[in-house]
mmCIF file of C-alpha atoms in Angstrom:
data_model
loop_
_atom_site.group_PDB
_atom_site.id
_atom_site.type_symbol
_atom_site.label_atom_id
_atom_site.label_comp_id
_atom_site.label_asym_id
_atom_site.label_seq_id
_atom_site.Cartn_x
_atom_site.Cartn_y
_atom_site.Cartn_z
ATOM 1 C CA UNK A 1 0.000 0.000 0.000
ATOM 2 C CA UNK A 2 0.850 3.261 -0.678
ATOM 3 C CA UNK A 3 2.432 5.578 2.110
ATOM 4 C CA UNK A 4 0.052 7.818 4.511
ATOM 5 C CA UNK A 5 0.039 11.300 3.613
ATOM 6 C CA UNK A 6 1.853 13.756 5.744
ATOM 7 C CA UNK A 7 0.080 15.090 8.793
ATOM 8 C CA UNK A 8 -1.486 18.683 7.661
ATOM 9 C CA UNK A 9 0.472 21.612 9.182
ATOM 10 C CA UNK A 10 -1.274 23.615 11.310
ATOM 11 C CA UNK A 11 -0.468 27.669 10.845
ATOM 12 C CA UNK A 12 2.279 27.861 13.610
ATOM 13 C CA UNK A 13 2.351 31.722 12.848
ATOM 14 C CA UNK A 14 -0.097 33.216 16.227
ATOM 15 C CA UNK A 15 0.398 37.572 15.713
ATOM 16 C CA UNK A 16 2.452 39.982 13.849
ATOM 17 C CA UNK A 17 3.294 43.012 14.873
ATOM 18 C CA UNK A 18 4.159 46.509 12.668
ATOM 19 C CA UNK A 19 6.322 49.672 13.945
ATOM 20 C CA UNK A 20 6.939 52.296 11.347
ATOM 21 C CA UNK A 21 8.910 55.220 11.570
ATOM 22 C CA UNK A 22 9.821 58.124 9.541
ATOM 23 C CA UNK A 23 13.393 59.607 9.800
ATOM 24 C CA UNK A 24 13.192 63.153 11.438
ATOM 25 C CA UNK A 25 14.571 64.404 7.764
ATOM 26 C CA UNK A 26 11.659 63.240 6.109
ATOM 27 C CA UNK A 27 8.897 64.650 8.821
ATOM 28 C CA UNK A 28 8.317 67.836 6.494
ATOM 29 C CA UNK A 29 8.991 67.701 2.751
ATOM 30 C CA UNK A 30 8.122 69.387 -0.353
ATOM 31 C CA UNK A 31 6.255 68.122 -3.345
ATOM 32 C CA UNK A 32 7.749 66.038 -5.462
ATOM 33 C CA UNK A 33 10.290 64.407 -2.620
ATOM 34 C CA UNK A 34 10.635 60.585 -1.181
ATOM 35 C CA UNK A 35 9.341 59.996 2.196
ATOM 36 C CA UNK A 36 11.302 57.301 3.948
ATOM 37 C CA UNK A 37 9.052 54.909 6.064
ATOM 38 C CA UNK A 38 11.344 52.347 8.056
ATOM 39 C CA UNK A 39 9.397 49.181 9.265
ATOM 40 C CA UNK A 40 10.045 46.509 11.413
ATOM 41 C CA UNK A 41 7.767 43.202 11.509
ATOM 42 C CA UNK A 42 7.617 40.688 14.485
ATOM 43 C CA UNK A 43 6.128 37.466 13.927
ATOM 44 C CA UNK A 44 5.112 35.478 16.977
ATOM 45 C CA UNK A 45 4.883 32.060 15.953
ATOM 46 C CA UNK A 46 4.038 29.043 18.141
ATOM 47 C CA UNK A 47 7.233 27.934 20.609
ATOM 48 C CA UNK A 48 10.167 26.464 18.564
ATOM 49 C CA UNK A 49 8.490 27.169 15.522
ATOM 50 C CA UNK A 50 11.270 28.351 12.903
ATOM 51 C CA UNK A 51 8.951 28.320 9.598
ATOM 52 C CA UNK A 52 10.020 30.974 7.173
ATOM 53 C CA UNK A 53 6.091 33.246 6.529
ATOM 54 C CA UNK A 54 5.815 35.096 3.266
ATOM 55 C CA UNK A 55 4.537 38.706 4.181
ATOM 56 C CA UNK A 56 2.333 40.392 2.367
ATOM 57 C CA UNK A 57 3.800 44.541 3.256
ATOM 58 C CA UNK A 58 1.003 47.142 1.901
ATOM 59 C CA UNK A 59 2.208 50.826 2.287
ATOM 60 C CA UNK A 60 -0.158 53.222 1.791
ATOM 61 C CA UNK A 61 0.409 57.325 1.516
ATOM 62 C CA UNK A 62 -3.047 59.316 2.079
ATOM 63 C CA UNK A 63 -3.900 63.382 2.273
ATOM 64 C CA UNK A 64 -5.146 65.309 4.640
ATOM 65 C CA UNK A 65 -8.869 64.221 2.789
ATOM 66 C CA UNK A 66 -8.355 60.641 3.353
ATOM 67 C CA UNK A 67 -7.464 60.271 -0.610
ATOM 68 C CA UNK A 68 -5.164 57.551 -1.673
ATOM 69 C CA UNK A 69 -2.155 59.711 -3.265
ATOM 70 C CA UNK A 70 0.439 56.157 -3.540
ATOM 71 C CA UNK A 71 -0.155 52.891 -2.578
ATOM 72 C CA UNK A 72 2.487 50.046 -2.768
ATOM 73 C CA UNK A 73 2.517 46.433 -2.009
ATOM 74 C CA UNK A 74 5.494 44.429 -1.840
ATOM 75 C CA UNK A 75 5.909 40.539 -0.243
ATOM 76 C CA UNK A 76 8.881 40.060 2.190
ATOM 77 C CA UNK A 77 9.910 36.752 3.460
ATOM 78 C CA UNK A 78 11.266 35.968 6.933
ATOM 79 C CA UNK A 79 10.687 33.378 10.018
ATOM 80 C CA UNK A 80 11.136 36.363 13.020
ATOM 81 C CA UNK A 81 11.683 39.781 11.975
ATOM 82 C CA UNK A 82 11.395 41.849 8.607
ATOM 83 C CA UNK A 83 13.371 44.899 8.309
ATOM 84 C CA UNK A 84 12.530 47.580 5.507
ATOM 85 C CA UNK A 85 13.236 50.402 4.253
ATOM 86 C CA UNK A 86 11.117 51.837 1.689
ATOM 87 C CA UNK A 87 11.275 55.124 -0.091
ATOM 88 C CA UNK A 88 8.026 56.459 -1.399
ATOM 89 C CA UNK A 89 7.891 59.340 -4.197
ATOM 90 C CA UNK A 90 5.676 61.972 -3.729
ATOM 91 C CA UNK A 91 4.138 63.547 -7.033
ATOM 92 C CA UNK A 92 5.199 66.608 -7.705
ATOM 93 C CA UNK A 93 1.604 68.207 -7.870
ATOM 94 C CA UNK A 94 0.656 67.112 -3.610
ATOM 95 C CA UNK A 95 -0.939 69.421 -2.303
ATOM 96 C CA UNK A 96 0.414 71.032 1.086
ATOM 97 C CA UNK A 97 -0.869 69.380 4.595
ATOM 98 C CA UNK A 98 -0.364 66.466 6.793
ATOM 99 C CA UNK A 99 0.195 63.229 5.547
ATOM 100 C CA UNK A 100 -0.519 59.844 6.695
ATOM 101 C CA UNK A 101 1.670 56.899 5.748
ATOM 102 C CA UNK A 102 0.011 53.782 6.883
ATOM 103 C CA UNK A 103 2.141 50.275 6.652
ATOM 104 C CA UNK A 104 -0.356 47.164 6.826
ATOM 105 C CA UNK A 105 1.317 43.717 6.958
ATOM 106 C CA UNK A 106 -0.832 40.590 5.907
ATOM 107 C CA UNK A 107 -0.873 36.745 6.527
ATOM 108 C CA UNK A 108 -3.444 35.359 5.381
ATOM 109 C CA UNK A 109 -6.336 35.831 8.404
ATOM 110 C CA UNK A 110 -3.367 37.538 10.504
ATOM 111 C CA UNK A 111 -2.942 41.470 10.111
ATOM 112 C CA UNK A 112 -1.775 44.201 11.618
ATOM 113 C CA UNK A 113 -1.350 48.340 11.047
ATOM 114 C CA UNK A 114 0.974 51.043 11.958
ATOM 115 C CA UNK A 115 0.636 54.699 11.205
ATOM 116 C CA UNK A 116 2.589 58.136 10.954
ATOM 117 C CA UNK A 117 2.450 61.270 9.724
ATOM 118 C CA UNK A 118 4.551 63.913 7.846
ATOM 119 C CA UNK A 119 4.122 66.989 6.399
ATOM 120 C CA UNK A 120 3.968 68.288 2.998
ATOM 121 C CA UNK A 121 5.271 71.917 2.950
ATOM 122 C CA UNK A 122 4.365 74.936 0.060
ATOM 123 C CA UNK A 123 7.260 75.464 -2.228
ATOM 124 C CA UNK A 124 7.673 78.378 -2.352
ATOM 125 C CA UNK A 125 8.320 79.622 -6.311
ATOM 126 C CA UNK A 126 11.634 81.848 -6.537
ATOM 127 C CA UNK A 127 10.796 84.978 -8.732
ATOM 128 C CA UNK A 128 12.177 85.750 -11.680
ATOM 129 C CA UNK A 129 14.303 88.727 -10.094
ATOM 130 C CA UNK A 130 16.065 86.270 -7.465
ATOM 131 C CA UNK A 131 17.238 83.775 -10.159
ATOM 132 C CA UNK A 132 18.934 86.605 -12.444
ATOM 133 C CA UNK A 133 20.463 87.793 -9.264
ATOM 134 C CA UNK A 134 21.693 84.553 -8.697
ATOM 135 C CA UNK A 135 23.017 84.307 -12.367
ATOM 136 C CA UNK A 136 24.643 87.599 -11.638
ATOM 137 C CA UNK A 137 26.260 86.899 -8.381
ATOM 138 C CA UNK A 138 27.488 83.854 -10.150
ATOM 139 C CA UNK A 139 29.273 85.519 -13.247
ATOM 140 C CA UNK A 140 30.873 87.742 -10.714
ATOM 141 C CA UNK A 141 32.434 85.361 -8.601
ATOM 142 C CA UNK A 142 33.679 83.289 -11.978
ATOM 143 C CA UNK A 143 35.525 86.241 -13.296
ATOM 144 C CA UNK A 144 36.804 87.134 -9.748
ATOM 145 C CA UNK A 145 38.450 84.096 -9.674
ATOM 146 C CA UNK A 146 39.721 84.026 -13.145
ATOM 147 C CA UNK A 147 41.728 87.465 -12.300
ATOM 148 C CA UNK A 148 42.739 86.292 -8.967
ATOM 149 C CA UNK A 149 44.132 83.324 -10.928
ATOM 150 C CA UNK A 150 45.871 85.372 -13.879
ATOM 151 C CA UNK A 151 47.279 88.119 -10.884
ATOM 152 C CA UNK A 152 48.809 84.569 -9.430
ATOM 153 C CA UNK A 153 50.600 83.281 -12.618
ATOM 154 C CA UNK A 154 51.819 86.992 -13.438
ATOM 155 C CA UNK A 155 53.465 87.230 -9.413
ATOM 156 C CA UNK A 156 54.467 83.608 -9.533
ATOM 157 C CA UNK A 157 56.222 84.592 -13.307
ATOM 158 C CA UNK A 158 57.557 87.881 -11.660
ATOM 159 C CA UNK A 159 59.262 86.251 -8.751
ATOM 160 C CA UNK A 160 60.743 83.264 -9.989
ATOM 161 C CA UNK A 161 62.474 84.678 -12.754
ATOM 162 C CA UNK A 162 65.239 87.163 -10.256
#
């Protein structure tokens, strides 16, 4: 006869738990930047339980009006902890307020969600007279240099030929 089939595993994985956090540089950004969300994923399994769990990691980036503006989902392996770093890029048109980037991790009837929120600041649009100043200053400091480099090689000339 043929053998018995193997016992049926039992789901050995009991809770997960989510902690996100975004790095103090990325707490108030401008349109068009990356917000940085760093997660960490605990999974409780069952004593002595070593089985490697395929995550299912859902990050999620909403407006101050509870609109979707991104939403990624990515799978991540692991048996105790999941590590990640994930940069998210803002579009270039988000409107200014507070934003809430939520991280959801999934196994099958297992979940769990972790929130925070950043800021996205007004740019504010440099005039047309501060950018030819700019251009000016610029030219200025080029040619500056340029005669402070010529006055050089005529005093280094001057010198070394006594």
């Amino acid at each position: 006869p043929p053998p018995p089939p193997p016992p049926p595993q039992r789901e050995n994985l009991s809770e997960l738990l989510i902690n996100i956090n975004i790095p103090e540089r990325y707490l108030h950004i401008y349109p068009g930047e990356s917000v940085l969300a760093e997660t960490e994923i605990i999974l409780n399994q069952e004593k002595d339980a070593v089985t490697i769990h395929d995550i299912v990691i859902e990050y999620t980036v909403k407006n101050d009006h509870d609109a979707v503006v991104i939403k990624v989902i990515e799978t991540k392996g692991g048996n105790v902890r999941i590590n990640t770093i994930k940069e998210l890029n803002l579009p270039s048109d988000a409107q200014p307020g507070i934003y809430t980037l939520e991280v959801t991790a999934r196994k099958e009837n297992i979940n769990s969600k972790d929130s925070a929120t950043f800021e996205v600041m007004k740019k504010i649009p440099e005039s047309k007279n501060g950018r030819k100043m700019r251009e000016y200053l610029t030219l200025i400091l080029v040619i500056f240099n340029m005669m402070l480099l010529l006055a050089f090689f005529f005093w280094v000339k001057k010198h070394n030929c006594r």
